[in-house]
PDB file of N, CA and C in Angstrom:
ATOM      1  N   UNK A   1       0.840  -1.182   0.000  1.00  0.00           N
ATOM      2  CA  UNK A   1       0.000   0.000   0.000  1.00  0.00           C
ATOM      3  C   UNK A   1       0.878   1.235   0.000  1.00  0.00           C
ATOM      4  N   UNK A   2       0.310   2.106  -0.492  1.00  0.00           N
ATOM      5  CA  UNK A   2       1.489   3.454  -0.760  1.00  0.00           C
ATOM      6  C   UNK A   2       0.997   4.332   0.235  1.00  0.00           C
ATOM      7  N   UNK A   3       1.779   4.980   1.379  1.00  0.00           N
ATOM      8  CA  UNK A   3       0.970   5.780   2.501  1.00  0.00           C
ATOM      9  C   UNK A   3       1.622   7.225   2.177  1.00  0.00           C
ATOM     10  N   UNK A   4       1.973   7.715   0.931  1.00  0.00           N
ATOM     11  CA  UNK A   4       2.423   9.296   0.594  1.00  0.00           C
ATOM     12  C   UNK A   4       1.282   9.783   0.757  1.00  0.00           C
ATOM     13  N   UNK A   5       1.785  10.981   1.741  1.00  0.00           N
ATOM     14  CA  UNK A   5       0.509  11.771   1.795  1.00  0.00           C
ATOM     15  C   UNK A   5      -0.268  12.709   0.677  1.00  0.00           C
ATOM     16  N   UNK A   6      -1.895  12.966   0.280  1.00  0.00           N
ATOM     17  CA  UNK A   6      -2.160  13.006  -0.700  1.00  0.00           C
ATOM     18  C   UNK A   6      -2.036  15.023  -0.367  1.00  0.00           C
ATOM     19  N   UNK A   7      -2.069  15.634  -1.593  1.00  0.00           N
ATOM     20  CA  UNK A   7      -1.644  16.865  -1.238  1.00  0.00           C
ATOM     21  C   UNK A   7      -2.982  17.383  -0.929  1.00  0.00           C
ATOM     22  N   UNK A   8      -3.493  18.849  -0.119  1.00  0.00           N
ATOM     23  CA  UNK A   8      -5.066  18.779   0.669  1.00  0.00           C
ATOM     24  C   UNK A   8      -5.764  18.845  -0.383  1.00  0.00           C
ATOM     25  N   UNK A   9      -5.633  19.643  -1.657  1.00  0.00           N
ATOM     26  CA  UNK A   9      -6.412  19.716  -3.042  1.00  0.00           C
ATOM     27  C   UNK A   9      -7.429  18.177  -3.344  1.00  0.00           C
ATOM     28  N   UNK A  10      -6.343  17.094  -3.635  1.00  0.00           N
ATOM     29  CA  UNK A  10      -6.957  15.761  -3.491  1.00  0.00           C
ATOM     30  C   UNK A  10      -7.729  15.068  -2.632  1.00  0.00           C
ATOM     31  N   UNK A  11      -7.255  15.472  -1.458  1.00  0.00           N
ATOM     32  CA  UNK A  11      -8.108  14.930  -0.498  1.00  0.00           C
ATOM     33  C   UNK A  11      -9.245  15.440  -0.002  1.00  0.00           C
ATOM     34  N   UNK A  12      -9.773  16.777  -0.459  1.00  0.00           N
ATOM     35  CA  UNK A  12     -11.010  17.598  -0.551  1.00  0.00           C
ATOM     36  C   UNK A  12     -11.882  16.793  -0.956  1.00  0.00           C
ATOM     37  N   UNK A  13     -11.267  16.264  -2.682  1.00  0.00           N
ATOM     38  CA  UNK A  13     -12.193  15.425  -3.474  1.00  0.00           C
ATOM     39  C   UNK A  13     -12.196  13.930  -3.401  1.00  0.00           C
ATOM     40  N   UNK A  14     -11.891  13.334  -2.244  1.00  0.00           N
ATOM     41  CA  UNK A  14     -11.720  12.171  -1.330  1.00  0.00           C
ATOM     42  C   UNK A  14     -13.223  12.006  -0.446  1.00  0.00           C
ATOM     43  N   UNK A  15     -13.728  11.070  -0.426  1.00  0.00           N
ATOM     44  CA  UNK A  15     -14.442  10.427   0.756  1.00  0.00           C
ATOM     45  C   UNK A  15     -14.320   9.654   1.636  1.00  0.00           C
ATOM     46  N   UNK A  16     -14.093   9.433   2.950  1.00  0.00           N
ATOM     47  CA  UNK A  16     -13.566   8.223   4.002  1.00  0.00           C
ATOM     48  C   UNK A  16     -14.983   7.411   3.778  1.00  0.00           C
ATOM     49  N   UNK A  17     -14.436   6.207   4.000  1.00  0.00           N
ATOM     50  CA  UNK A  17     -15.333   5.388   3.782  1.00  0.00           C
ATOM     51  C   UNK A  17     -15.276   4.120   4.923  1.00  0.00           C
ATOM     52  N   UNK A  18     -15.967   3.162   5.080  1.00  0.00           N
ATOM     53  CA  UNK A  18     -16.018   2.302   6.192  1.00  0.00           C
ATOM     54  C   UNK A  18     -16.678   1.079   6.251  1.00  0.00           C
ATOM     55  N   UNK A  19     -15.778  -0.076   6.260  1.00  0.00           N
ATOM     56  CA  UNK A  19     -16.552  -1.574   5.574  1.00  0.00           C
ATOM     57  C   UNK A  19     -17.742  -2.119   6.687  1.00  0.00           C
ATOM     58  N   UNK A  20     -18.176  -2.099   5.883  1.00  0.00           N
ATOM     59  CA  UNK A  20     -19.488  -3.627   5.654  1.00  0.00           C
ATOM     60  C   UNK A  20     -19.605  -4.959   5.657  1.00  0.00           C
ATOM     61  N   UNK A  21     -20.175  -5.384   6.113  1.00  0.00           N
ATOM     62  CA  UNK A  21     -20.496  -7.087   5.759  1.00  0.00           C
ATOM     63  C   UNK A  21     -21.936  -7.496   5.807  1.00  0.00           C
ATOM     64  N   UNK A  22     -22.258  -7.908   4.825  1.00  0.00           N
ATOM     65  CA  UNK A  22     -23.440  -8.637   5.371  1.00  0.00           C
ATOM     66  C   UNK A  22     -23.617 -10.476   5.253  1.00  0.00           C
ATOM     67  N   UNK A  23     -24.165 -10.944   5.825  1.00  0.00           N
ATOM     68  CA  UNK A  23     -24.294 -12.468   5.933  1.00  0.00           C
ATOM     69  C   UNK A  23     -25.305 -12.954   5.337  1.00  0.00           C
ATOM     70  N   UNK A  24     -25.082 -14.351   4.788  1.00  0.00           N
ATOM     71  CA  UNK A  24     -26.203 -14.691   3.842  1.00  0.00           C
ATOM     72  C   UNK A  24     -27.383 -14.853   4.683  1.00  0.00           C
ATOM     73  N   UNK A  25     -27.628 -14.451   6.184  1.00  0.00           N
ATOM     74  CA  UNK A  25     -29.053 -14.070   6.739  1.00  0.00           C
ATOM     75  C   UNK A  25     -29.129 -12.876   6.843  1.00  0.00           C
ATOM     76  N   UNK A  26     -28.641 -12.281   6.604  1.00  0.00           N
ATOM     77  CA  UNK A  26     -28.808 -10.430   6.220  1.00  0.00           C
ATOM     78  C   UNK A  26     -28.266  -9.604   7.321  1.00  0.00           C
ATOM     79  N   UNK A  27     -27.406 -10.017   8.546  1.00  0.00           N
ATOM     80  CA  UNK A  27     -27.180  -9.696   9.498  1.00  0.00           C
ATOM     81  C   UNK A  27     -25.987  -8.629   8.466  1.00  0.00           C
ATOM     82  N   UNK A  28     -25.978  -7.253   9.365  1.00  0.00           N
ATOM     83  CA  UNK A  28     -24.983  -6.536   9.216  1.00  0.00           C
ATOM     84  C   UNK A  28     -23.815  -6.247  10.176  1.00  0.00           C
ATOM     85  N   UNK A  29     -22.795  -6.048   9.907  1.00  0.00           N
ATOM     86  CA  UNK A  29     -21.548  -6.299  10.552  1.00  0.00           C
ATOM     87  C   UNK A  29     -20.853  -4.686  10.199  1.00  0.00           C
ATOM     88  N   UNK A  30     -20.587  -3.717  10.891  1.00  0.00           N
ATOM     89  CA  UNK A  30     -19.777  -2.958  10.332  1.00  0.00           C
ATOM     90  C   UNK A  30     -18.356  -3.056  10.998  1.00  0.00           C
ATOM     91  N   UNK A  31     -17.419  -3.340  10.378  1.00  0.00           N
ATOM     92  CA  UNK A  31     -15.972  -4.070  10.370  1.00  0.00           C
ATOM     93  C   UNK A  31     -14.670  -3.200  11.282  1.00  0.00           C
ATOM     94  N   UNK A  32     -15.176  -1.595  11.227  1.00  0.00           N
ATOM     95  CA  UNK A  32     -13.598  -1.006  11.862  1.00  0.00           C
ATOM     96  C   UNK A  32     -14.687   0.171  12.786  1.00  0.00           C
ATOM     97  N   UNK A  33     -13.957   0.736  13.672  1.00  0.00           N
ATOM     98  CA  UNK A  33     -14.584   2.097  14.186  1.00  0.00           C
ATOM     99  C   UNK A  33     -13.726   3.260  13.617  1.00  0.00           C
ATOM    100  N   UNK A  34     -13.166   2.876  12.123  1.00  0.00           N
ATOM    101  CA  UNK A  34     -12.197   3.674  12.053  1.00  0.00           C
ATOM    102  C   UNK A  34     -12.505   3.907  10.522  1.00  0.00           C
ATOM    103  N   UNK A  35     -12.245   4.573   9.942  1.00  0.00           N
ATOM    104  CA  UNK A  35     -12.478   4.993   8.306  1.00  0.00           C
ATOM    105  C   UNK A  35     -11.270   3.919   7.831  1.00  0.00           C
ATOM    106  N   UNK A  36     -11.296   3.032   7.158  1.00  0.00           N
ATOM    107  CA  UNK A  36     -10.246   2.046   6.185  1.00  0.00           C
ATOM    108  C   UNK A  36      -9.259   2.706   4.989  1.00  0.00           C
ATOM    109  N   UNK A  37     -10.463   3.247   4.352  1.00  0.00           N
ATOM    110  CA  UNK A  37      -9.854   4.080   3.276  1.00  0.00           C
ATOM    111  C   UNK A  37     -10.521   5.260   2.535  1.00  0.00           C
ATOM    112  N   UNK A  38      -9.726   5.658   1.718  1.00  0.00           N
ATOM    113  CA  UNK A  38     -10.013   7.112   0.889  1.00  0.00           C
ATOM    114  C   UNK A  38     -10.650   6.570  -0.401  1.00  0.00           C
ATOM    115  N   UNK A  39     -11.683   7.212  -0.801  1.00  0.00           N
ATOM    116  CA  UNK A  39     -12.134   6.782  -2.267  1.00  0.00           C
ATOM    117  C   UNK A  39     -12.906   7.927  -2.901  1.00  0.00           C
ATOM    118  N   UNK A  40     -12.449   8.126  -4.009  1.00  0.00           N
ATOM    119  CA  UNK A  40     -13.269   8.748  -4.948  1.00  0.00           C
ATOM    120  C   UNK A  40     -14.769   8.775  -4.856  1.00  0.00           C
ATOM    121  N   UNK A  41     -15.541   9.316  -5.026  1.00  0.00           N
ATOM    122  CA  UNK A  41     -16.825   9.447  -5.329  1.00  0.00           C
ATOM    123  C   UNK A  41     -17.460   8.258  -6.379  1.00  0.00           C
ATOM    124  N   UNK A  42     -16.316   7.498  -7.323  1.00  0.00           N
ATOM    125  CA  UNK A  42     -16.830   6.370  -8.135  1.00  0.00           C
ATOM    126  C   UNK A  42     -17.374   5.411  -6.858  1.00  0.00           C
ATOM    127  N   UNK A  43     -18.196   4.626  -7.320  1.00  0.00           N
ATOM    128  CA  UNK A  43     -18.396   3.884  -6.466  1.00  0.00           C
ATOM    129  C   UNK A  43     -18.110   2.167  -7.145  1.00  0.00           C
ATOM    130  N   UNK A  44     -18.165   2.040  -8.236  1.00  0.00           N
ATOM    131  CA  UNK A  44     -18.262   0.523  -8.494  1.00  0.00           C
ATOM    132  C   UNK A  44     -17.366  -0.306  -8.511  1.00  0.00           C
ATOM    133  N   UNK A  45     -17.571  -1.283  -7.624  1.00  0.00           N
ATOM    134  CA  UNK A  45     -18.434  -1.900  -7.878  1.00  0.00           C
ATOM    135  C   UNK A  45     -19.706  -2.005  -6.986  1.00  0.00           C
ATOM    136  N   UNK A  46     -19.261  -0.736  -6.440  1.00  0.00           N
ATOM    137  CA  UNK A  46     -20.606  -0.577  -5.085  1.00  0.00           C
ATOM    138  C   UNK A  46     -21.744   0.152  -5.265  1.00  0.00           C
ATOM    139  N   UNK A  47     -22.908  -0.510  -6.112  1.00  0.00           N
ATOM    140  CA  UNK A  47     -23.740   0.117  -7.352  1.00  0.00           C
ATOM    141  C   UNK A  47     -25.117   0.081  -6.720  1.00  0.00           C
ATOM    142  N   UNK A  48     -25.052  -0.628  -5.103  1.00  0.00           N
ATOM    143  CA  UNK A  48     -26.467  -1.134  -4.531  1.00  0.00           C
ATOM    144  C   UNK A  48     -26.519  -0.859  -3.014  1.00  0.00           C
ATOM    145  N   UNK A  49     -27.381   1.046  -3.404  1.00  0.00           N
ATOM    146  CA  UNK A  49     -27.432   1.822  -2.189  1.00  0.00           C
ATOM    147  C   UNK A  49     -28.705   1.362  -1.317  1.00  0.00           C
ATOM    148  N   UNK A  50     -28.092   1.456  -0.364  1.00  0.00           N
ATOM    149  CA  UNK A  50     -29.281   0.643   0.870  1.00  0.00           C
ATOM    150  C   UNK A  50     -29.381   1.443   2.669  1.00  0.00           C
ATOM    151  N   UNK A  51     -30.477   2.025   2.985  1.00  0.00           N
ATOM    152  CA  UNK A  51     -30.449   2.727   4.017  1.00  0.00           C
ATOM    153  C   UNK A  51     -29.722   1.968   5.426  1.00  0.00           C
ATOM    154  N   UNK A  52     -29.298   2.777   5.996  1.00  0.00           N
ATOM    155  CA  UNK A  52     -29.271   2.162   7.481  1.00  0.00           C
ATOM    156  C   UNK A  52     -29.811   2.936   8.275  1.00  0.00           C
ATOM    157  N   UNK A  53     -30.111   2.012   9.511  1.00  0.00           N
ATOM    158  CA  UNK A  53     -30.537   2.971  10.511  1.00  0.00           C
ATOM    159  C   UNK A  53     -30.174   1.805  11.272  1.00  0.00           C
ATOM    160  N   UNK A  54     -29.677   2.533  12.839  1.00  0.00           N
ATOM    161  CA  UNK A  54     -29.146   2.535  13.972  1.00  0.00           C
ATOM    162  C   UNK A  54     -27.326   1.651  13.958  1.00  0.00           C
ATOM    163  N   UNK A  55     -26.902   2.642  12.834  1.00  0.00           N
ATOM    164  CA  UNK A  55     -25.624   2.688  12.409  1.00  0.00           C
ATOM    165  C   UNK A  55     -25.126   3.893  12.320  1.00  0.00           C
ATOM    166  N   UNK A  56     -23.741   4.142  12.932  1.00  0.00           N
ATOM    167  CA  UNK A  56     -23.125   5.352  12.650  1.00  0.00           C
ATOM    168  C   UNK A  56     -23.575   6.368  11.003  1.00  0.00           C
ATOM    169  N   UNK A  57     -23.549   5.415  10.103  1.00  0.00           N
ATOM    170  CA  UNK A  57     -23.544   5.865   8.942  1.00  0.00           C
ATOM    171  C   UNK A  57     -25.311   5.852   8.287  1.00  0.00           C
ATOM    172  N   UNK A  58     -25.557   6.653   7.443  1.00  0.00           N
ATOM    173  CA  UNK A  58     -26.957   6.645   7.439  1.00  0.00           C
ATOM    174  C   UNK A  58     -26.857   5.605   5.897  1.00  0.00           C
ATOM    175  N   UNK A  59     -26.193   5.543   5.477  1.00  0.00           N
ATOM    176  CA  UNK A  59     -26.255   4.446   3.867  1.00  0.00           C
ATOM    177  C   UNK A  59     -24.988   4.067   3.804  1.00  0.00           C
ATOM    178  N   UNK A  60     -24.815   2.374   3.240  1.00  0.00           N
ATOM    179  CA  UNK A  60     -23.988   2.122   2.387  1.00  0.00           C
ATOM    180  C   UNK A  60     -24.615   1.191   0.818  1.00  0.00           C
ATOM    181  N   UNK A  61     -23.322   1.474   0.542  1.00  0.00           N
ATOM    182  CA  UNK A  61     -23.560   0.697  -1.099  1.00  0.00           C
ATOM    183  C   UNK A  61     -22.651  -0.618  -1.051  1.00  0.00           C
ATOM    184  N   UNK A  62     -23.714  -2.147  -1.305  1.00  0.00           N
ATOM    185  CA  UNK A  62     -23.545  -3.342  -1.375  1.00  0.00           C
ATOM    186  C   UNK A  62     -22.752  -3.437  -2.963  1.00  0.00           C
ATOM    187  N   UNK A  63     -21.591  -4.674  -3.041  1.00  0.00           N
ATOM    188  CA  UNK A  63     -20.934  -5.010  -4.337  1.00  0.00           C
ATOM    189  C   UNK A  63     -22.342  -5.404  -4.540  1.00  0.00           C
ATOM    190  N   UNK A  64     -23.503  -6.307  -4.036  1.00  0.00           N
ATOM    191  CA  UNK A  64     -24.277  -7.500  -4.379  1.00  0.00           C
ATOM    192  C   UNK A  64     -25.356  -6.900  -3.998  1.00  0.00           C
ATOM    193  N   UNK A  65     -26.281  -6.790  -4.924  1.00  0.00           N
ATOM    194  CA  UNK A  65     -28.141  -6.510  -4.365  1.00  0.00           C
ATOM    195  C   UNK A  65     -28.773  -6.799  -2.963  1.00  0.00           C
ATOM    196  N   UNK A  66     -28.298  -8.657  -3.375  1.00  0.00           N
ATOM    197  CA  UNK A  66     -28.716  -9.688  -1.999  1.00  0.00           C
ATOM    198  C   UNK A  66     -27.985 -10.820  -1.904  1.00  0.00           C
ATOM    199  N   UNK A  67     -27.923 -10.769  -0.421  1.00  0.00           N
ATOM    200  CA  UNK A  67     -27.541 -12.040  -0.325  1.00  0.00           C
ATOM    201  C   UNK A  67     -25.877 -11.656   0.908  1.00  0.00           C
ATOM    202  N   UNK A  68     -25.090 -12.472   0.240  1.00  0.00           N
ATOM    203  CA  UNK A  68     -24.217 -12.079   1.503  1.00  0.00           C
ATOM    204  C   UNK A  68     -23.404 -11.235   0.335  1.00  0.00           C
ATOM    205  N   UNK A  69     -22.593  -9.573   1.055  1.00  0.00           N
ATOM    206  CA  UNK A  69     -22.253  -8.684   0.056  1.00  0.00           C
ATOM    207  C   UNK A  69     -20.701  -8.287   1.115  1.00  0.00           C
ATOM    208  N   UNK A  70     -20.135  -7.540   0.456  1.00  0.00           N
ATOM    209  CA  UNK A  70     -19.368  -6.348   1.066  1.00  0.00           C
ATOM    210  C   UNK A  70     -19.731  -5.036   1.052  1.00  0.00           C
ATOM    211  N   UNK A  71     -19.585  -4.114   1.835  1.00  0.00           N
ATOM    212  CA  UNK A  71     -20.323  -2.750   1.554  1.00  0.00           C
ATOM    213  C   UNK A  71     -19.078  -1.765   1.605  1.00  0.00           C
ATOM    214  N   UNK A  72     -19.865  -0.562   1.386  1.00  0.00           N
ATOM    215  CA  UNK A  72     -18.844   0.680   2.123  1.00  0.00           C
ATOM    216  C   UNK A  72     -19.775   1.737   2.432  1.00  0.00           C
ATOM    217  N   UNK A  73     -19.398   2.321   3.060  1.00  0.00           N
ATOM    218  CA  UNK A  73     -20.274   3.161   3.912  1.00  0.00           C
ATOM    219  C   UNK A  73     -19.576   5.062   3.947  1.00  0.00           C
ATOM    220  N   UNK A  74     -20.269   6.276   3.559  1.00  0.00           N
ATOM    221  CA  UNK A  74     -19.286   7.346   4.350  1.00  0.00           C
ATOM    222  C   UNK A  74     -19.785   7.042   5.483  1.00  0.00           C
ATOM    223  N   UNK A  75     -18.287   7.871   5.600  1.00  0.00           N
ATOM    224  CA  UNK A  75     -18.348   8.042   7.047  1.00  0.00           C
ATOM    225  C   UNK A  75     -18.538   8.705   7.869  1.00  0.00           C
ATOM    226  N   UNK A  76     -19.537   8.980   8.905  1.00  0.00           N
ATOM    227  CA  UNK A  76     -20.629   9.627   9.638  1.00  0.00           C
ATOM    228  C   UNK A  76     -19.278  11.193  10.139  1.00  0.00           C
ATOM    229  N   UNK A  77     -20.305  12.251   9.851  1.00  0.00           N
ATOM    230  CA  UNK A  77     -19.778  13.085   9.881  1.00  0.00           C
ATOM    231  C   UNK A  77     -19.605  13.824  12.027  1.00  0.00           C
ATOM    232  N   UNK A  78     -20.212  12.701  11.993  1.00  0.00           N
ATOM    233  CA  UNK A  78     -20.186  13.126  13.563  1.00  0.00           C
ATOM    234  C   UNK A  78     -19.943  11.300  14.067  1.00  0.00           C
ATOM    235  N   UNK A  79     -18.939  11.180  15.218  1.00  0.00           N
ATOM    236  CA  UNK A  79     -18.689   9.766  15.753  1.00  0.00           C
ATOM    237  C   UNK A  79     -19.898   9.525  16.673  1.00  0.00           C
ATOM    238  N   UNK A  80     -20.280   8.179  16.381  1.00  0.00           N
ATOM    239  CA  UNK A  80     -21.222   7.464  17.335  1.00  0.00           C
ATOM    240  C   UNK A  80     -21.168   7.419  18.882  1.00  0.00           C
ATOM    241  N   UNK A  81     -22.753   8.006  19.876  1.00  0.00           N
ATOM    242  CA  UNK A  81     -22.336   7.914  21.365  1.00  0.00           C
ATOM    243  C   UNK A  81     -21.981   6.683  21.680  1.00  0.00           C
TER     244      UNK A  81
END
């Protein structure tokens, strides 16, 4: 992984983002209390936006419609009590 820091211009147009899991019974898992990584505004292969509620984050976008997926999530602009 390359950890050069990005200059602030780039990282304006950066989103933190924050993994997902879901299980093939639909249970959700959110994976770090910590933002993982930086990503562009592209999202795909994360094409399947889905609400949350009583998650830090109010949406993420599933690789997979249904079933068991990976997600990513932004990341809540205020940290969870």
């Amino acid at each position: 992984m390359n950890n050069r820091r990005f200059p602030q211009s780039i990282k304006k147009e950066m989103t933190e983002y924050v993994l997902y899991i879901r299980s093939k019974t639909g249970a959700i898992e959110r994976k770090s209390s910590y933002p993982i990584f930086w990503c562009y505004e592209w999202l795909l292969p994360y094409a399947h936006e889905e609400p949350l509620i009583g998650w830090p984050e109010s949406k993420v976008f599933w690789a997979r419609e249904i079933g068991p997926s990976v997600g990513i999530a932004p990341v809540a602009s205020t940290p969870p009590d």
